[in-house]
Coordinates of C-alpha atoms in Angstrom, one line a residue:
X15 CA 92.1 -16.3 53.3
X16 CA 94.2 -14.7 56.2
X17 CA 91.3 -15.1 58.4
X18 CA 91.2 -18.8 57.5
X19 CA 94.8 -19.4 58.4
X20 CA 94.2 -17.5 61.7
X21 CA 91.3 -19.7 62.6
X22 CA 93.5 -22.9 61.8
X23 CA 96.3 -21.6 64.2
X24 CA 93.7 -21.0 66.9
X25 CA 92.3 -24.6 66.4
X26 CA 95.9 -26.0 66.5
X27 CA 96.5 -24.3 69.8
X28 CA 93.4 -25.9 71.1
X29 CA 94.6 -29.3 70.0
X30 CA 97.9 -28.6 71.8
X31 CA 96.3 -28.2 75.2
X32 CA 95.2 -31.7 74.9
X33 CA 98.8 -32.9 74.0
X34 CA 98.2 -32.9 70.2
X35 CA 99.3 -30.7 67.5
X36 CA 98.8 -30.6 63.8
X37 CA 101.7 -30.6 61.4
X38 CA 102.2 -28.7 58.2
X39 CA 100.5 -31.6 56.3
X40 CA 97.6 -31.6 58.8
X41 CA 97.1 -27.9 58.6
X42 CA 97.2 -28.0 54.8
X43 CA 94.6 -30.6 54.7
X44 CA 92.4 -28.7 57.1
X45 CA 93.0 -25.5 55.1
X46 CA 92.1 -27.2 51.7
X47 CA 89.0 -28.8 53.1
X48 CA 87.8 -25.4 54.6
X49 CA 88.4 -23.8 51.1
X50 CA 86.5 -26.6 49.5
X51 CA 83.5 -26.1 51.8
X52 CA 83.6 -22.4 51.4
X53 CA 83.7 -23.0 47.6
X54 CA 80.7 -25.3 47.7
X55 CA 78.6 -23.0 49.8
X56 CA 79.3 -20.1 47.5
X57 CA 78.6 -22.1 44.3
X58 CA 75.3 -23.2 45.7
X59 CA 74.3 -19.6 46.5
X60 CA 75.3 -18.8 43.0
X61 CA 73.3 -21.7 41.7
X62 CA 70.2 -20.4 43.6
X63 CA 70.8 -17.0 42.2
X64 CA 71.0 -18.4 38.6
X65 CA 67.9 -20.4 39.1
X66 CA 65.9 -17.5 40.3
X67 CA 67.3 -15.5 37.5
X68 CA 66.4 -18.3 35.0
X69 CA 62.9 -18.4 36.4
X70 CA 62.5 -14.5 36.2
X71 CA 63.8 -14.7 32.5
X72 CA 61.2 -17.4 31.8
X73 CA 58.4 -15.3 33.2
X74 CA 59.7 -12.3 31.3
X75 CA 60.0 -14.3 28.2
X76 CA 56.5 -15.5 28.5
X77 CA 55.2 -12.0 29.1
X78 CA 57.1 -10.8 26.3
X79 CA 55.8 -13.5 23.9
X80 CA 52.2 -12.6 25.1
X81 CA 52.9 -9.1 24.3
X82 CA 54.5 -10.0 20.9
X83 CA 51.7 -12.3 20.0
X84 CA 49.1 -9.6 21.0
X85 CA 50.9 -7.1 18.9
X86 CA 51.2 -9.5 16.0
X87 CA 47.4 -10.2 16.2
X88 CA 46.6 -6.5 16.3
X89 CA 48.9 -5.9 13.2
X90 CA 47.4 -8.9 11.4
X91 CA 43.9 -8.1 12.4
X92 CA 44.3 -4.5 11.2
X93 CA 45.7 -5.6 7.9
X94 CA 42.9 -8.0 7.4
X95 CA 40.2 -5.7 8.7
X96 CA 41.6 -2.8 6.5
X97 CA 41.1 -5.1 3.5
X98 CA 37.6 -5.8 4.6
X99 CA 36.8 -2.2 4.9
X100 CA 38.2 -1.4 1.3
X101 CA 36.3 -4.4 -0.2
X102 CA 33.1 -3.4 1.8
X103 CA 33.4 0.2 0.8
X104 CA 33.9 -0.8 -3.1
X105 CA 30.9 -3.2 -3.0
X106 CA 28.7 -0.6 -1.1
X107 CA 29.6 1.9 -3.9
X108 CA 28.8 -0.8 -6.5
X109 CA 25.5 -1.6 -4.8
X110 CA 24.5 2.1 -4.6
X111 CA 25.4 2.5 -8.3
X112 CA 23.3 -0.5 -9.3
X113 CA 20.3 0.6 -7.2
X114 CA 20.6 4.1 -8.6
X115 CA 20.2 2.6 -12.1
X116 CA 17.0 1.0 -10.8
X117 CA 15.9 4.3 -9.3
X118 CA 16.1 5.8 -12.8
X119 CA 14.7 2.8 -14.6
X120 CA 11.2 3.6 -16.1
X121 CA 10.2 -0.1 -15.3
X122 CA 10.7 0.7 -11.7
X123 CA 8.1 3.5 -11.7
X124 CA 4.5 3.5 -10.5
X125 CA 3.1 3.6 -14.0
X126 CA 4.9 0.5 -15.0
X127 CA 4.0 -1.3 -12.0
X128 CA 0.3 -0.6 -12.3
X129 CA 0.5 -1.6 -16.0
X130 CA 1.9 -4.9 -14.7
X131 CA -0.6 -5.4 -11.9
X132 CA -3.5 -4.6 -14.4
X133 CA -2.3 -7.3 -16.7
X134 CA -1.9 -9.8 -13.9
X135 CA -5.3 -8.8 -12.3
X136 CA -7.5 -8.1 -15.2
X137 CA -6.2 -10.1 -18.0
X138 CA -7.9 -13.6 -17.9
X139 CA -5.0 -15.2 -19.9
X140 CA -2.3 -13.9 -17.5
X141 CA -4.3 -13.8 -14.4
X142 CA -2.0 -14.5 -11.5
X143 CA -4.1 -13.3 -8.5
X144 CA -7.3 -14.4 -7.0
X145 CA -10.6 -12.7 -7.4
X146 CA -10.5 -11.4 -3.9
X147 CA -7.1 -9.8 -4.5
X148 CA -8.5 -8.1 -7.8
X149 CA -11.3 -6.7 -5.7
X150 CA -8.9 -5.4 -3.2
X151 CA -6.9 -3.8 -6.0
X152 CA -10.0 -2.1 -7.1
X153 CA -11.4 -1.0 -3.7
X154 CA -8.1 -0.1 -2.0
X155 CA -5.4 0.3 -4.7
X156 CA -3.1 2.3 -2.5
X157 CA -3.0 -0.4 0.1
X158 CA -2.5 -3.2 -2.2
X159 CA 0.1 -1.4 -4.3
X160 CA 2.0 -0.4 -1.0
X161 CA 1.9 -4.2 0.1
X162 CA 3.1 -5.2 -3.2
X163 CA 5.9 -2.7 -3.3
X164 CA 7.0 -3.6 0.3
X165 CA 7.4 -7.2 -0.9
X166 CA 9.4 -6.2 -3.9
X167 CA 11.6 -4.0 -2.1
X168 CA 12.1 -6.6 0.6
X169 CA 13.2 -9.0 -2.0
X170 CA 15.6 -6.4 -3.6
X171 CA 17.0 -5.8 -0.2
X172 CA 17.5 -9.6 0.4
X173 CA 18.8 -10.1 -3.2
X174 CA 21.3 -7.3 -2.9
X175 CA 22.5 -8.3 0.7
X176 CA 23.0 -12.0 -0.6
X177 CA 24.6 -10.9 -3.8
X178 CA 27.1 -8.5 -2.2
X179 CA 27.7 -10.6 0.8
X180 CA 28.7 -13.3 -1.4
X181 CA 31.0 -11.1 -3.4
X182 CA 32.6 -9.7 -0.3
X183 CA 33.1 -13.1 1.2
X184 CA 34.5 -14.6 -2.1
X185 CA 36.8 -11.5 -2.6
X186 CA 38.0 -11.6 1.1
X187 CA 38.6 -15.4 1.0
X188 CA 40.6 -14.9 -2.2
X189 CA 42.6 -12.3 -0.4
X190 CA 43.2 -14.4 2.8
X191 CA 44.3 -17.3 0.7
X192 CA 46.7 -15.1 -1.2
X193 CA 48.1 -13.7 2.0
X194 CA 48.3 -17.1 3.5
X195 CA 50.3 -18.7 0.5
X196 CA 52.7 -15.8 0.7
X197 CA 53.2 -16.0 4.4
X198 CA 53.4 -20.0 4.1
X199 CA 56.1 -19.6 1.4
X200 CA 58.1 -17.1 3.6
X201 CA 57.8 -19.4 6.7
X202 CA 59.6 -22.3 4.8
X203 CA 62.6 -20.0 4.2
X204 CA 62.8 -18.4 7.6
X205 CA 64.8 -19.7 10.4
X206 CA 63.0 -20.0 13.8
X207 CA 63.9 -17.4 16.3
X208 CA 66.0 -15.4 13.8
X209 CA 66.1 -11.9 15.4
X210 CA 65.6 -8.9 13.5
X211 CA 69.1 -7.7 13.8
X212 CA 70.4 -10.9 12.2
X213 CA 68.9 -9.9 8.8
X214 CA 70.9 -6.8 8.4
X215 CA 74.7 -6.4 7.5
X216 CA 75.3 -3.5 9.4
X217 CA 73.1 -0.8 10.9
X218 CA 74.0 2.7 12.5
X219 CA 71.5 2.1 15.2
X220 CA 70.6 -1.6 15.7
X221 CA 67.5 -0.7 17.6
X222 CA 66.0 0.3 14.2
X223 CA 66.2 -3.3 12.9
X224 CA 62.8 -4.4 14.1
X225 CA 61.1 -1.2 12.5
X226 CA 63.0 -1.8 9.2
X227 CA 62.1 -5.4 9.2
X228 CA 58.4 -4.5 9.6
X229 CA 58.5 -2.2 6.5
X230 CA 60.4 -4.8 4.4
X231 CA 57.7 -7.4 5.4
X232 CA 54.9 -5.1 4.4
X233 CA 56.6 -4.2 1.1
X234 CA 56.8 -7.9 0.5
X235 CA 53.2 -8.5 1.2
X236 CA 52.2 -5.5 -0.9
X237 CA 54.4 -6.6 -3.8
X238 CA 55.8 -3.1 -3.7
X239 CA 59.3 -3.9 -2.2
X240 CA 62.1 -1.7 -3.8
X241 CA 65.4 -3.5 -4.6
X242 CA 67.1 -0.7 -2.7
X243 CA 65.3 -1.8 0.5
X244 CA 67.3 -5.0 0.3
X245 CA 70.8 -3.6 -0.1
X246 CA 71.3 -3.8 3.6
X247 CA 70.0 -7.2 3.9
X248 CA 72.5 -10.1 4.3
X249 CA 72.9 -12.1 1.1
X250 CA 71.5 -15.3 2.6
X251 CA 68.2 -13.6 3.5
X252 CA 67.6 -11.7 0.3
X253 CA 66.0 -14.5 -1.6
X254 CA 63.3 -14.9 1.3
X255 CA 61.9 -11.5 0.2
X256 CA 61.9 -12.0 -3.6
X257 CA 58.8 -10.3 -4.8
X258 CA 56.0 -12.4 -6.3
X259 CA 53.8 -10.9 -9.2
X260 CA 50.6 -10.7 -7.2
X261 CA 49.9 -8.1 -4.5
X262 CA 47.8 -7.8 -1.3
X263 CA 45.5 -4.9 -0.5
X264 CA 47.6 -3.3 2.3
X265 CA 47.3 0.3 2.7
X266 CA 50.4 2.3 2.3
X267 CA 49.6 4.2 5.4
X268 CA 49.4 0.9 7.4
X269 CA 52.7 -0.5 6.0
X270 CA 54.6 2.8 6.5
X271 CA 53.7 2.9 10.2
X272 CA 56.9 3.9 11.9
X273 CA 56.0 2.5 15.4
X274 CA 55.4 -1.0 14.2
X275 CA 58.1 -3.6 14.8
X276 CA 59.0 -7.2 14.2
X277 CA 61.5 -8.7 16.5
X278 CA 61.3 -12.3 15.5
X279 CA 60.0 -12.8 11.8
X280 CA 59.3 -16.3 12.5
X281 CA 56.9 -15.5 15.3
X282 CA 55.3 -12.8 13.2
X283 CA 54.8 -15.1 10.3
X284 CA 53.3 -17.9 12.5
X285 CA 51.1 -15.5 14.4
X286 CA 49.8 -13.9 11.3
X287 CA 49.0 -17.4 9.6
X288 CA 47.0 -18.3 12.9
X289 CA 45.0 -15.1 12.4
X290 CA 44.3 -15.7 8.8
X291 CA 43.1 -19.1 9.7
X292 CA 40.8 -17.9 12.4
X293 CA 39.4 -15.3 9.8
X294 CA 38.9 -18.0 7.2
X295 CA 36.8 -20.0 9.6
X296 CA 34.5 -17.0 10.2
X297 CA 34.2 -15.8 6.7
X298 CA 30.7 -16.7 6.4
X299 CA 29.9 -14.2 9.1
X300 CA 31.2 -11.3 6.9
X301 CA 28.3 -9.0 5.9
X302 CA 27.8 -5.8 3.9
X303 CA 26.2 -3.1 5.9
X304 CA 22.9 -3.2 4.2
X305 CA 21.7 0.1 6.0
X306 CA 24.2 2.1 4.0
X307 CA 22.3 1.8 0.7
X308 CA 18.8 1.8 2.3
X309 CA 18.4 5.3 1.0
X310 CA 18.3 3.9 -2.6
X311 CA 15.9 1.1 -1.7
X312 CA 13.4 3.7 -0.1
X313 CA 13.7 5.8 -3.4
X314 CA 12.8 2.6 -5.4
X315 CA 9.9 2.1 -3.0
X316 CA 8.7 5.6 -3.3
X317 CA 8.9 5.5 -7.1
X318 CA 7.1 2.2 -7.3
X319 CA 4.2 3.5 -5.1
X320 CA 4.1 6.9 -6.8
X321 CA 1.5 9.3 -6.0
X322 CA -1.1 8.1 -3.5
X323 CA -4.1 10.2 -4.7
X324 CA -7.1 8.5 -6.2
X325 CA -9.3 9.8 -9.0
X326 CA -12.4 11.7 -7.7
X327 CA -14.7 10.0 -10.3
X328 CA -13.5 6.3 -10.3
X329 CA -11.2 5.9 -7.4
X330 CA -8.3 4.7 -9.7
X331 CA -4.9 5.4 -8.1
X332 CA -3.0 8.2 -9.9
X333 CA 0.0 6.6 -11.6
X334 CA 2.2 9.7 -11.9
X335 CA 5.7 10.0 -10.2
X336 CA 5.3 11.5 -6.7
X337 CA 7.0 14.9 -7.4
X338 CA 6.1 18.2 -6.3
X339 CA 3.6 20.1 -8.6
X340 CA 2.6 17.3 -10.7
X341 CA -0.9 16.8 -12.4
X342 CA -2.7 13.7 -11.4
X343 CA -3.6 11.4 -14.1
X344 CA -4.2 7.7 -14.8
X345 CA -2.0 6.9 -17.8
X346 CA -2.9 3.2 -17.7
X347 CA -6.6 4.1 -18.0
X348 CA -9.4 4.9 -15.5
X349 CA -11.6 2.2 -14.0
X350 CA -15.1 1.6 -15.1
X351 CA -17.2 3.8 -12.8
X352 CA -19.2 0.7 -11.5
X353 CA -15.9 -0.5 -9.9
X354 CA -16.2 2.4 -7.7
X355 CA -19.7 1.4 -6.8
X356 CA -21.7 3.5 -9.2
X357 CA -25.2 2.3 -10.3
X358 CA -27.5 4.3 -12.6
X359 CA -31.1 3.3 -12.4
X360 CA -29.8 0.0 -10.6
X361 CA -27.6 -0.7 -13.7
X362 CA -23.8 -0.5 -13.5
X363 CA -22.1 2.5 -15.1
X364 CA -19.5 1.1 -17.6
X365 CA -18.0 4.5 -18.5
X366 CA -14.4 5.4 -18.0
X367 CA -13.5 8.9 -17.0
X368 CA -12.0 9.6 -20.5
X369 CA -15.4 8.8 -22.1
X370 CA -17.4 11.2 -20.0
X371 CA -18.3 14.5 -22.1
X372 CA -18.2 17.8 -20.7
X373 CA -22.1 17.9 -20.4
X374 CA -22.6 14.5 -19.0
X375 CA -24.0 14.4 -15.4
X376 CA -21.5 12.5 -13.1
X377 CA -23.3 10.8 -10.1
X378 CA -21.4 11.2 -6.9
X379 CA -20.3 8.4 -4.7
X380 CA -22.9 7.1 -2.1
X381 CA -25.5 9.7 -3.1
X382 CA -28.0 10.7 -5.8
X383 CA -26.6 14.1 -6.4
X384 CA -24.9 14.8 -9.9
X385 CA -22.4 17.4 -11.2
X386 CA -21.7 17.8 -15.0
X387 CA -18.2 16.8 -16.0
X388 CA -17.2 20.3 -16.7
X389 CA -17.9 21.3 -13.1
X390 CA -15.9 18.5 -11.7
X391 CA -12.8 19.4 -13.9
X392 CA -13.2 22.9 -12.4
X393 CA -13.4 21.5 -8.8
X394 CA -10.4 19.0 -9.4
X395 CA -8.1 21.2 -11.4
X396 CA -5.0 19.2 -10.2
X397 CA -6.4 16.3 -12.2
X398 CA -5.7 16.0 -15.9
X399 CA -8.5 13.9 -17.5
X400 CA -7.3 12.9 -21.1
X401 CA -9.9 13.0 -23.7
X402 CA -8.3 10.4 -25.9
X403 CA -9.6 6.9 -25.3
X404 CA -7.1 4.2 -25.3
X405 CA -9.0 1.1 -26.6
X406 CA -6.3 -1.3 -25.3
X407 CA -6.5 0.1 -21.7
X408 CA -10.3 0.0 -21.9
X409 CA -10.2 -3.6 -23.1
X410 CA -8.5 -5.0 -20.1
X411 CA -11.4 -3.5 -18.0
X412 CA -14.2 -4.7 -20.1
X413 CA -12.7 -8.1 -20.6
X414 CA -12.7 -8.3 -16.8
X415 CA -16.2 -7.1 -16.7
X416 CA -17.4 -9.6 -19.3
X417 CA -15.8 -12.6 -17.2
X418 CA -16.3 -11.4 -13.8
X419 CA -18.9 -8.6 -13.8
X420 CA -21.8 -10.6 -12.4
X421 CA -19.7 -11.9 -9.6
X422 CA -18.4 -8.5 -8.9
X423 CA -22.0 -7.0 -8.7
X424 CA -23.0 -9.8 -6.3
X425 CA -20.0 -9.1 -4.1
X426 CA -20.2 -5.3 -4.2
X427 CA -23.9 -4.6 -4.2
X428 CA -25.8 -7.7 -2.9
X429 CA -24.1 -7.6 0.5
X430 CA -25.1 -3.8 0.7
X431 CA -28.5 -4.7 0.2
X432 CA -28.7 -2.8 -3.2
X433 CA -30.6 -4.0 -6.2
X434 CA -28.9 -4.3 -9.5
X435 CA -29.5 -5.4 -13.0
X436 CA -26.4 -7.0 -14.6
X437 CA -25.6 -5.8 -18.0
X438 CA -22.6 -6.8 -20.0
X439 CA -21.8 -4.0 -22.3
X440 CA -22.2 -0.2 -22.7
X441 CA -24.6 -0.4 -25.6
X442 CA -27.2 -2.2 -23.7
X443 CA -26.8 0.2 -20.7
X444 CA -27.1 3.3 -23.0
X445 CA -30.3 1.9 -24.5
X446 CA -31.7 1.3 -21.1
X447 CA -30.4 4.4 -19.3
X448 CA -30.7 7.2 -21.8
X449 CA -34.1 8.8 -21.2
X450 CA -36.4 9.3 -24.2
X451 CA -37.4 12.9 -24.8
X452 CA -39.3 14.9 -27.3
X453 CA -38.2 18.6 -27.2
X454 CA -40.5 21.2 -28.8
X455 CA -38.8 24.5 -29.1
X456 CA -40.8 27.6 -29.7
X457 CA -38.6 30.5 -30.7
X458 CA -39.7 34.1 -31.4
X459 CA -38.4 35.6 -34.7
X460 CA -40.4 38.7 -34.6
X461 CA -39.0 42.0 -35.7
X462 CA -37.7 42.8 -32.5
X463 CA -35.6 39.6 -32.3
X464 CA -33.8 40.3 -35.6
X465 CA -30.1 40.9 -35.6
X466 CA -27.9 40.2 -32.6
X467 CA -30.9 38.9 -30.4
X468 CA -31.9 36.2 -32.8
X469 CA -28.1 35.2 -33.5
X470 CA -27.7 34.7 -29.7
X471 CA -30.9 33.0 -29.3
X472 CA -29.9 30.7 -32.2
X473 CA -26.4 30.0 -30.6
X474 CA -28.1 29.3 -27.3
X475 CA -30.5 26.8 -28.8
X476 CA -27.7 25.0 -30.7
X477 CA -25.5 25.0 -27.5
X478 CA -28.4 23.4 -25.5
X479 CA -29.2 20.7 -28.0
X480 CA -25.5 19.8 -28.6
X481 CA -25.2 18.6 -25.0
X482 CA -28.0 16.0 -25.8
X483 CA -26.9 15.0 -29.3
X484 CA -25.4 11.8 -28.2
X485 CA -28.8 10.5 -26.8
X486 CA -30.2 8.7 -29.8
X487 CA -33.6 8.5 -27.8
X488 CA -34.2 12.3 -28.2
X489 CA -36.3 13.8 -30.9
X490 CA -36.6 17.5 -31.4
X491 CA -39.3 19.7 -33.0
X492 CA -38.4 23.3 -33.7
X493 CA -41.1 25.9 -34.4
X494 CA -40.2 29.4 -35.3
X495 CA -43.1 32.0 -34.7
X496 CA -43.9 35.6 -35.4
X497 CA -47.4 36.5 -36.8
X498 CA -47.5 32.9 -38.0
X499 CA -45.7 29.7 -36.8
X500 CA -43.7 27.5 -39.0
X501 CA -42.1 24.0 -38.2
X502 CA -38.5 23.9 -39.6
X503 CA -37.4 20.6 -37.8
X504 CA -40.2 18.0 -37.3
X505 CA -39.6 15.3 -34.7
X506 CA -36.0 14.3 -35.8
X507 CA -32.9 13.2 -34.1
X508 CA -30.4 16.0 -33.3
X509 CA -28.4 17.0 -36.3
X510 CA -26.6 20.2 -35.5
X511 CA -25.9 21.2 -39.2
X512 CA -29.6 20.6 -40.1
X513 CA -30.8 22.8 -37.2
X514 CA -28.3 25.6 -37.7
X515 CA -29.4 25.9 -41.3
X516 CA -33.1 25.8 -40.4
X517 CA -33.1 28.3 -37.7
X518 CA -33.5 31.7 -39.4
X519 CA -35.2 34.9 -38.6
X520 CA -37.9 36.3 -41.0
X521 CA -39.3 39.1 -38.7
X522 CA -42.9 40.2 -38.2
X523 CA -45.2 40.4 -35.2
X524 CA -45.8 38.1 -32.4
X525 CA -48.5 35.4 -32.0
X526 CA -48.5 33.1 -29.1
X527 CA -51.7 31.6 -30.3
X528 CA -50.1 30.4 -33.5
X529 CA -47.0 29.1 -31.6
X530 CA -48.8 27.0 -29.1
X531 CA -51.4 25.8 -31.7
X532 CA -48.7 24.4 -33.9
X533 CA -46.9 22.9 -30.8
X534 CA -50.2 21.1 -29.9
X535 CA -50.5 19.6 -33.4
X536 CA -47.0 18.4 -33.5
X537 CA -47.5 16.7 -30.0
X538 CA -50.9 15.3 -30.9
X539 CA -49.4 14.0 -34.1
X540 CA -46.7 11.9 -32.2
X541 CA -47.9 8.2 -33.0
X542 CA -45.6 6.7 -30.2
X543 CA -46.4 9.3 -27.6
X544 CA -46.0 6.9 -24.7
X545 CA -42.5 5.9 -25.8
X546 CA -41.2 9.3 -24.6
X547 CA -40.5 10.0 -21.0
X548 CA -41.4 13.6 -21.5
X549 CA -42.5 16.1 -24.1
X550 CA -40.7 19.3 -23.1
X551 CA -41.8 22.6 -24.7
X552 CA -39.0 25.3 -24.5
X553 CA -40.4 28.8 -25.2
X554 CA -38.6 32.0 -25.8
X555 CA -40.0 35.5 -26.5
X556 CA -38.6 39.2 -26.1
X557 CA -42.2 40.6 -26.4
X558 CA -45.6 40.0 -25.4
X559 CA -49.1 39.0 -26.7
X560 CA -52.6 38.0 -25.5
X561 CA -53.2 34.6 -23.7
X562 CA -53.5 31.9 -26.2
X563 CA -56.9 30.5 -24.9
X564 CA -57.9 28.3 -27.8
X565 CA -54.5 26.6 -28.3
X566 CA -54.2 26.0 -24.5
X567 CA -57.7 24.6 -24.4
X568 CA -56.7 21.9 -26.9
X569 CA -53.9 21.0 -24.5
X570 CA -56.5 20.7 -21.7
X571 CA -58.6 18.4 -23.7
X572 CA -55.6 15.8 -24.1
X573 CA -56.0 12.6 -22.0
X574 CA -54.5 13.0 -18.6
X575 CA -51.9 10.4 -19.1
X576 CA -50.5 12.4 -22.0
X577 CA -50.9 15.8 -20.2
X578 CA -48.8 14.4 -17.3
X579 CA -45.9 13.9 -19.8
X580 CA -45.9 17.6 -20.9
X581 CA -43.5 20.1 -19.4
X582 CA -43.2 23.8 -20.2
X583 CA -39.8 25.7 -19.8
X584 CA -40.7 29.3 -20.6
X585 CA -38.2 32.2 -20.8
X586 CA -39.0 35.9 -21.5
X587 CA -37.1 39.1 -21.8
X588 CA -39.6 41.2 -19.7
X589 CA -40.0 41.0 -16.0
X590 CA -43.2 39.3 -14.5
X591 CA -45.0 39.4 -17.8
X592 CA -48.7 38.7 -17.0
X593 CA -49.4 36.5 -20.1
X594 CA -46.3 34.3 -19.5
X595 CA -47.2 33.8 -15.9
X596 CA -50.7 32.8 -16.7
X597 CA -49.5 30.3 -19.5
X598 CA -46.9 28.8 -16.9
X599 CA -49.8 28.5 -14.3
X600 CA -51.9 26.6 -16.9
X601 CA -49.1 24.0 -17.5
X602 CA -48.6 23.6 -13.7
X603 CA -52.4 23.0 -13.2
X604 CA -53.2 21.0 -16.3
X605 CA -50.1 19.4 -17.2
X606 CA -47.0 17.8 -15.6
X607 CA -44.8 21.0 -14.8
X608 CA -44.5 24.6 -15.9
X609 CA -41.7 26.9 -15.0
X610 CA -41.0 30.6 -16.0
X611 CA -37.7 32.3 -16.1
X612 CA -38.2 36.0 -16.8
X613 CA -35.6 38.8 -17.6
X614 CA -33.6 36.6 -19.6
X615 CA -31.5 37.8 -22.5
X616 CA -31.4 35.7 -25.6
X617 CA -27.7 35.1 -24.8
X618 CA -28.7 33.3 -21.6
X619 CA -31.1 30.8 -23.0
X620 CA -28.4 28.4 -23.9
X621 CA -27.4 27.7 -20.4
X622 CA -31.0 27.7 -19.2
X623 CA -32.1 25.0 -21.7
X624 CA -28.9 23.1 -21.5
X625 CA -29.6 22.5 -17.8
X626 CA -32.8 20.8 -18.9
X627 CA -31.4 18.7 -21.9
X628 CA -28.4 17.6 -20.2
X629 CA -29.7 14.2 -19.2
X630 CA -26.9 11.6 -19.8
X631 CA -26.1 10.5 -16.3
X632 CA -23.0 8.3 -15.8

């Protein structure tokens, strides 16, 4: 101000040079005007500074709001996502438990599935598949079952995904609606822009207000707000946080986080509500992680497919559970062997594996060689062939054969260029397939055969015939010889008890002549000679005798057609016995066939003869 007065004096002196001077009033006016100008200049500068500060504050406020909103979204999203995680885990556990029940369910095992498919594919009344699908099931069961199981497990996967996605979405929607309602109720009571510190009566450290307000807010949402937490809240705000009966699933760890803060409750609530509304719009995109229970679905798939091995005699798939060390079996019944492509003399084999006796000859696939069933069981010891025939399981195959057998044969064999004769039932096949034989057994009962030798020979004879007893086209004649020959069984069907009672040892000498003479008489006496495929003479002796010229000459005089139906299977105890060699040569030259097996103990004739009588081929 002193400088201003000095400047006015200097200006007055300048005026004095020109003959003018300012009085006190003039100087006062000039002084006041100068003061006013200076004041205006300073005020304007202050105004500019204020405007700049206001702009900076606005920018800072916007930045602050962005940060606050961002943090609000983080908190809101974390609360919502934490609820989604909790519900997802719960429903994943529920889904796994439900699927584990299916894993243990007997109806979800291979045996049950094959039973179901059998009924659908073979049962005419319930047939749900085409004939081509049935053929595929017969020819490649593992592939069809695997495809069927894949379809079923895909449906299970889709069903569970849809079911539990819907549960998750509905549960989460209910949660969001509850949360939204609680926040909406709160927003109606909260004053806009009320700062955190305003809610509290007195705090030792005012900076703690945002943290404390966050914890109170989380307690309110969780429904776990203790009355003591409101002691420091001003009375006018206490009713805002009154607890409803319902609760929201906010984890205690999340609500107790010390670093979270709420500065402006109204902003927190509005931001939270906006986040909830965004989540509600996208609720249909909420999905359970189906991969988390894929293990159970694969277990179900494995159980339904079961063991992939197929029966070596009918190609039926094993229906056992696929566990280590299990025995293969077909609990739902084996296929008819014709379904695996087996023809016997151009006729279909309608046997099931359960029906095949130990001594039956089993024709192998795509070749003419055979093995008896007992040998096959030794080869395939990991397969358990049940001897008990289940008529119910057999019926589904025989019903299919009755309705579709001819079409099956045309499909299976005609296109392969194989001739076949269609037959509808087993009885017709057995009558046509079983060969007709007349067995003439000549057994030495001389003194040297008495005791163990004869008992062993008797057991061998019975054993060999037991393998052919099911063939009703076989007739047997048994001649016991020593010095003389006697016929104890005369051209009869095989009756094991009758034979056992008739075959006894009398002792005496040895006469080949009497044995072959009586054999000739019995063969010549057969009225329907041509009815039999063969007349086979089984001969055993432990000693020797002269060549039976007279008896064999009578064989030589038979018509050639009859001689060509006579075979000799001769067995003797001695090595290279000359008489037996000559007898065998006679049958080779004059009849159909002659064979000598020397050095054979009586205990061995059962196996030797059984190989000749075992003629049922399936």
